[in-house]
């Protein structure tokens, strides 16, 4: 689907499984399991939906999934099949190779967003997209390099330290225009300086929610994750984004949602709600 000068396509990086309670925080299970049923281990299925943005001479990837570096134990915990994170196979479906990617926007450095940024070849860690510039917010980088014990397990340095060593990393300091028609918005409630691309068109724009609104079920304001470091902050940020999405006709892309790829929103009796689901 076209937004401004850019063709935007969602691409699946595979599925993994996370504890349903952790994904919905204080929301009772009797409510969230109506939306997303849990398995025998109380886990729910999660998508990893990246975004490909093509136009103005660029081929931009937003987030890179878990990748192929999980240990056997981690693969069991997350129910992840390695072949799903294989970037050659994922990009071949778009007639692309990792060499074709010119820019990589990593929303934040948690393993399910940044794992695919690097891979192991001949025992060495390398950037998966050798010709790309990788964009990460500076405050997120500093958080990931000195993680708090609360979310330290989500920041394995093998996913991002090799980017700096290879000289492909650009650290950004706050929101702003990345290139003509692509703006980066920054939020702090999930983790410090998570960035979200907004691809602007004349009649509609696309907003990549990442972990601000990971699934369509997280649209109601109090439906936030136990993983969110600043609960009140993320609620305020989500409200502001949903208001703009309604007023400015944004298509919201849900990275972790299995059922709905993207949607526009409207004002309903209980607040902002889905107006129309969209496939990209
Ligand atoms: Zn995530």
XYZ file of C-alpha atoms and ligand atoms in Angstrom:
281
model
C 0.000 0.000 0.000
C 1.315 3.426 -0.952
C 1.847 6.250 1.561
C 3.301 9.393 -0.009
C 6.218 8.290 -2.195
C 6.670 4.994 -0.379
C 5.307 1.512 -0.984
C 4.835 -0.124 2.434
C 4.614 -3.901 2.875
C 4.317 -5.897 6.087
C 6.642 -8.900 6.269
C 6.380 -11.815 8.702
C 9.541 -12.717 10.636
C 7.853 -15.674 12.352
C 5.880 -16.407 15.498
C 6.869 -16.877 19.125
C 5.041 -17.493 22.393
C 4.973 -15.282 25.505
C 3.131 -15.551 28.816
C -0.343 -14.073 28.290
C -0.423 -12.491 31.761
C 2.805 -10.616 31.060
C 1.357 -9.313 27.783
C -1.724 -7.845 29.466
C -0.458 -6.656 32.876
C -3.310 -5.989 35.286
C -6.060 -7.075 32.862
C -7.753 -10.243 34.237
C -7.214 -13.422 32.239
C -10.972 -13.940 31.860
C -10.963 -10.795 29.723
C -7.762 -11.140 27.673
C -8.202 -14.808 26.853
C -11.383 -13.974 24.962
C -9.166 -12.010 22.552
C -6.117 -14.269 22.513
C -6.463 -17.837 23.826
C -3.563 -19.197 25.915
C -1.881 -22.587 25.518
C -1.309 -25.149 28.327
C 1.688 -23.088 29.544
C -0.424 -19.886 29.615
C 1.438 -18.566 26.562
C -0.146 -16.671 23.675
C 1.030 -16.694 20.075
C 2.796 -13.528 18.979
C 3.637 -12.366 15.492
C 6.811 -10.525 14.521
C 5.609 -8.248 11.753
C 8.321 -6.087 10.265
C 7.732 -3.350 7.728
C 9.381 -2.793 4.370
C 9.356 0.797 3.048
C 10.388 1.256 -0.586
C 10.734 4.608 -2.375
C 13.023 7.614 -2.973
C 15.828 5.185 -3.825
C 15.651 3.489 -0.440
C 14.690 0.008 0.773
C 14.087 0.426 4.491
C 13.406 -2.382 6.962
C 11.690 -1.601 10.276
C 12.604 -4.135 12.988
C 14.250 -7.466 12.300
C 12.503 -10.117 14.407
C 14.258 -12.622 16.700
C 16.787 -13.751 14.094
C 18.712 -17.023 14.161
C 20.906 -16.812 17.275
C 18.619 -18.215 19.993
C 19.990 -21.083 22.080
C 18.098 -24.397 22.043
C 16.769 -23.587 25.520
C 15.489 -20.168 24.380
C 13.887 -21.735 21.302
C 11.963 -24.107 23.583
C 10.901 -21.302 25.947
C 9.605 -19.093 23.116
C 8.359 -21.923 20.871
C 10.447 -20.437 18.069
C 11.486 -22.301 14.928
C 14.821 -21.017 13.623
C 13.928 -21.298 9.944
C 11.255 -18.599 10.474
C 13.947 -16.030 11.326
C 16.028 -16.747 8.210
C 16.343 -13.354 6.525
C 17.348 -14.725 3.100
C 14.103 -16.705 2.934
C 11.955 -13.879 4.319
C 13.313 -11.300 1.855
C 13.305 -13.697 -1.124
C 9.501 -13.589 -0.943
C 9.819 -9.859 -1.754
C 12.444 -10.537 -4.469
C 15.088 -8.976 -2.219
C 18.295 -10.109 -0.509
C 19.828 -8.701 2.724
C 22.312 -6.795 0.483
C 19.410 -4.740 -0.959
C 18.411 -3.172 2.370
C 19.695 0.426 2.524
C 18.429 1.418 5.993
C 17.285 -0.443 9.099
C 15.152 1.297 11.708
C 15.242 -0.635 14.979
C 12.364 0.590 17.141
C 14.116 -0.606 20.315
C 16.697 -3.227 21.203
C 14.573 -5.910 22.887
C 15.482 -9.310 21.409
C 12.202 -9.799 19.512
C 12.853 -6.579 17.538
C 16.653 -6.494 17.199
C 17.661 -10.193 17.174
C 17.661 -10.344 13.386
C 19.954 -7.294 13.127
C 23.001 -9.550 13.431
C 23.817 -13.168 12.602
C 26.690 -15.596 13.063
C 28.900 -16.518 10.103
C 31.987 -18.711 10.555
C 31.753 -18.158 14.308
C 31.686 -14.350 13.980
C 28.862 -11.919 14.675
C 28.053 -9.726 11.666
C 25.385 -7.203 10.626
C 22.665 -9.089 8.714
C 22.292 -6.205 6.238
C 25.888 -5.324 5.285
C 25.042 -2.302 3.107
C 22.525 -0.717 5.466
C 22.756 2.116 7.948
C 21.110 1.062 11.214
C 19.174 3.748 13.132
C 18.666 3.505 16.889
C 17.831 6.214 19.411
C 20.819 7.185 21.567
C 18.894 6.902 24.875
C 17.738 3.395 23.875
C 21.308 2.404 23.015
C 22.552 3.607 26.405
C 19.736 1.740 28.167
C 20.558 -1.471 26.301
C 24.286 -1.147 27.010
C 23.632 -0.624 30.756
C 20.355 -2.493 31.294
C 18.373 -2.532 34.524
C 17.999 -6.003 36.044
C 14.228 -5.732 35.364
C 14.628 -6.152 31.591
C 18.282 -7.110 31.195
C 17.367 -10.509 29.699
C 15.637 -8.733 26.810
C 18.880 -6.963 25.780
C 21.466 -9.577 24.710
C 24.395 -7.471 23.457
C 25.104 -9.937 20.608
C 22.104 -8.394 18.830
C 23.465 -4.833 18.698
C 27.086 -4.432 19.864
C 28.430 -5.851 16.542
C 26.640 -2.994 14.702
C 28.824 -0.417 16.422
C 31.957 -2.476 15.857
C 31.121 -2.775 12.127
C 30.590 1.013 11.815
C 27.026 0.699 10.463
C 25.267 2.349 13.400
C 23.770 5.855 13.523
C 22.486 6.977 16.913
C 19.632 9.511 16.752
C 18.881 12.018 19.469
C 15.099 12.392 19.708
C 12.256 12.623 17.201
C 12.589 14.133 13.731
C 12.569 13.603 9.986
C 14.565 10.538 8.873
C 14.127 11.292 5.187
C 11.619 13.133 3.019
C 8.144 11.956 4.109
C 9.351 9.673 6.920
C 9.224 11.045 10.448
C 10.324 9.259 13.606
C 8.220 9.678 16.757
C 9.724 8.684 20.107
C 8.000 7.243 23.205
C 9.398 6.249 26.598
C 6.732 4.222 28.450
C 7.712 0.756 27.199
C 11.460 1.382 27.269
C 13.617 4.518 26.966
C 13.353 6.186 23.543
C 11.424 3.648 21.482
C 11.104 5.066 17.947
C 8.129 4.719 15.601
C 8.222 5.599 11.885
C 5.358 7.684 10.530
C 5.166 7.517 6.729
C 3.201 10.533 5.604
C 0.772 10.647 2.704
C -1.659 13.336 1.531
C -4.861 11.541 2.599
C -3.533 8.862 4.975
C -0.326 8.061 6.858
C 1.115 4.847 8.260
C 2.276 4.578 11.892
C 4.312 1.612 13.107
C 3.184 1.023 16.689
C 5.903 -1.482 17.764
C 5.507 -2.104 21.515
C 3.456 1.044 22.167
C 0.381 -0.885 20.898
C 1.773 -4.366 20.193
C -1.560 -6.038 19.383
C -5.004 -4.717 18.455
C -6.175 -5.896 21.900
C -3.898 -3.223 23.454
C -5.909 -0.304 22.026
C -7.972 0.259 25.239
C -5.860 2.592 27.389
C -5.476 0.361 30.462
C -4.590 -2.720 28.386
C -0.811 -2.426 28.691
C 1.947 -4.967 29.201
C 3.640 -5.944 32.465
C 6.825 -5.349 30.434
C 6.093 -1.602 30.138
C 8.556 0.165 32.426
C 6.483 3.336 32.940
C 2.778 2.349 32.985
C 1.319 5.870 33.413
C 3.626 7.266 30.737
C 2.730 4.630 28.156
C -0.968 5.228 28.779
C -0.536 8.961 28.080
C 1.608 8.290 25.004
C -0.879 5.745 23.670
C -3.772 8.166 24.168
C -1.921 10.915 22.276
C -1.054 8.580 19.390
C -4.611 7.201 19.150
C -6.078 10.743 19.098
C -3.728 11.731 16.268
C -4.441 8.463 14.464
C -8.142 9.255 14.574
C -7.811 12.923 13.560
C -5.147 12.438 10.865
C -6.368 9.149 9.352
C -3.385 7.005 10.304
C -3.135 3.310 9.484
C -1.724 1.657 12.625
C 0.508 -1.414 12.108
C 0.457 -3.972 14.951
C 3.820 -5.746 15.155
C 2.862 -8.609 17.492
C -0.736 -9.174 16.385
C -1.521 -12.494 14.692
C -4.993 -11.702 13.353
C -5.003 -8.067 12.262
C -2.125 -6.562 10.276
C -3.156 -2.925 10.509
C -6.209 -0.725 11.069
C -7.647 2.767 11.026
C -9.486 3.973 14.149
C -12.618 5.905 15.081
C -14.100 7.351 18.268
C -16.520 4.906 19.932
C -18.561 5.006 23.161
C -15.619 3.584 25.186
C -12.861 5.584 23.487
C -10.827 5.052 20.347
C -11.591 1.729 18.621
C -10.846 -0.018 15.328
C -12.712 1.411 12.335
C -11.413 -0.712 9.462
C -8.840 -3.506 9.317
C -6.241 -3.257 6.562
C -3.849 -5.749 4.948
C -0.510 -4.346 3.773
Zn 8.134 -6.728 21.348
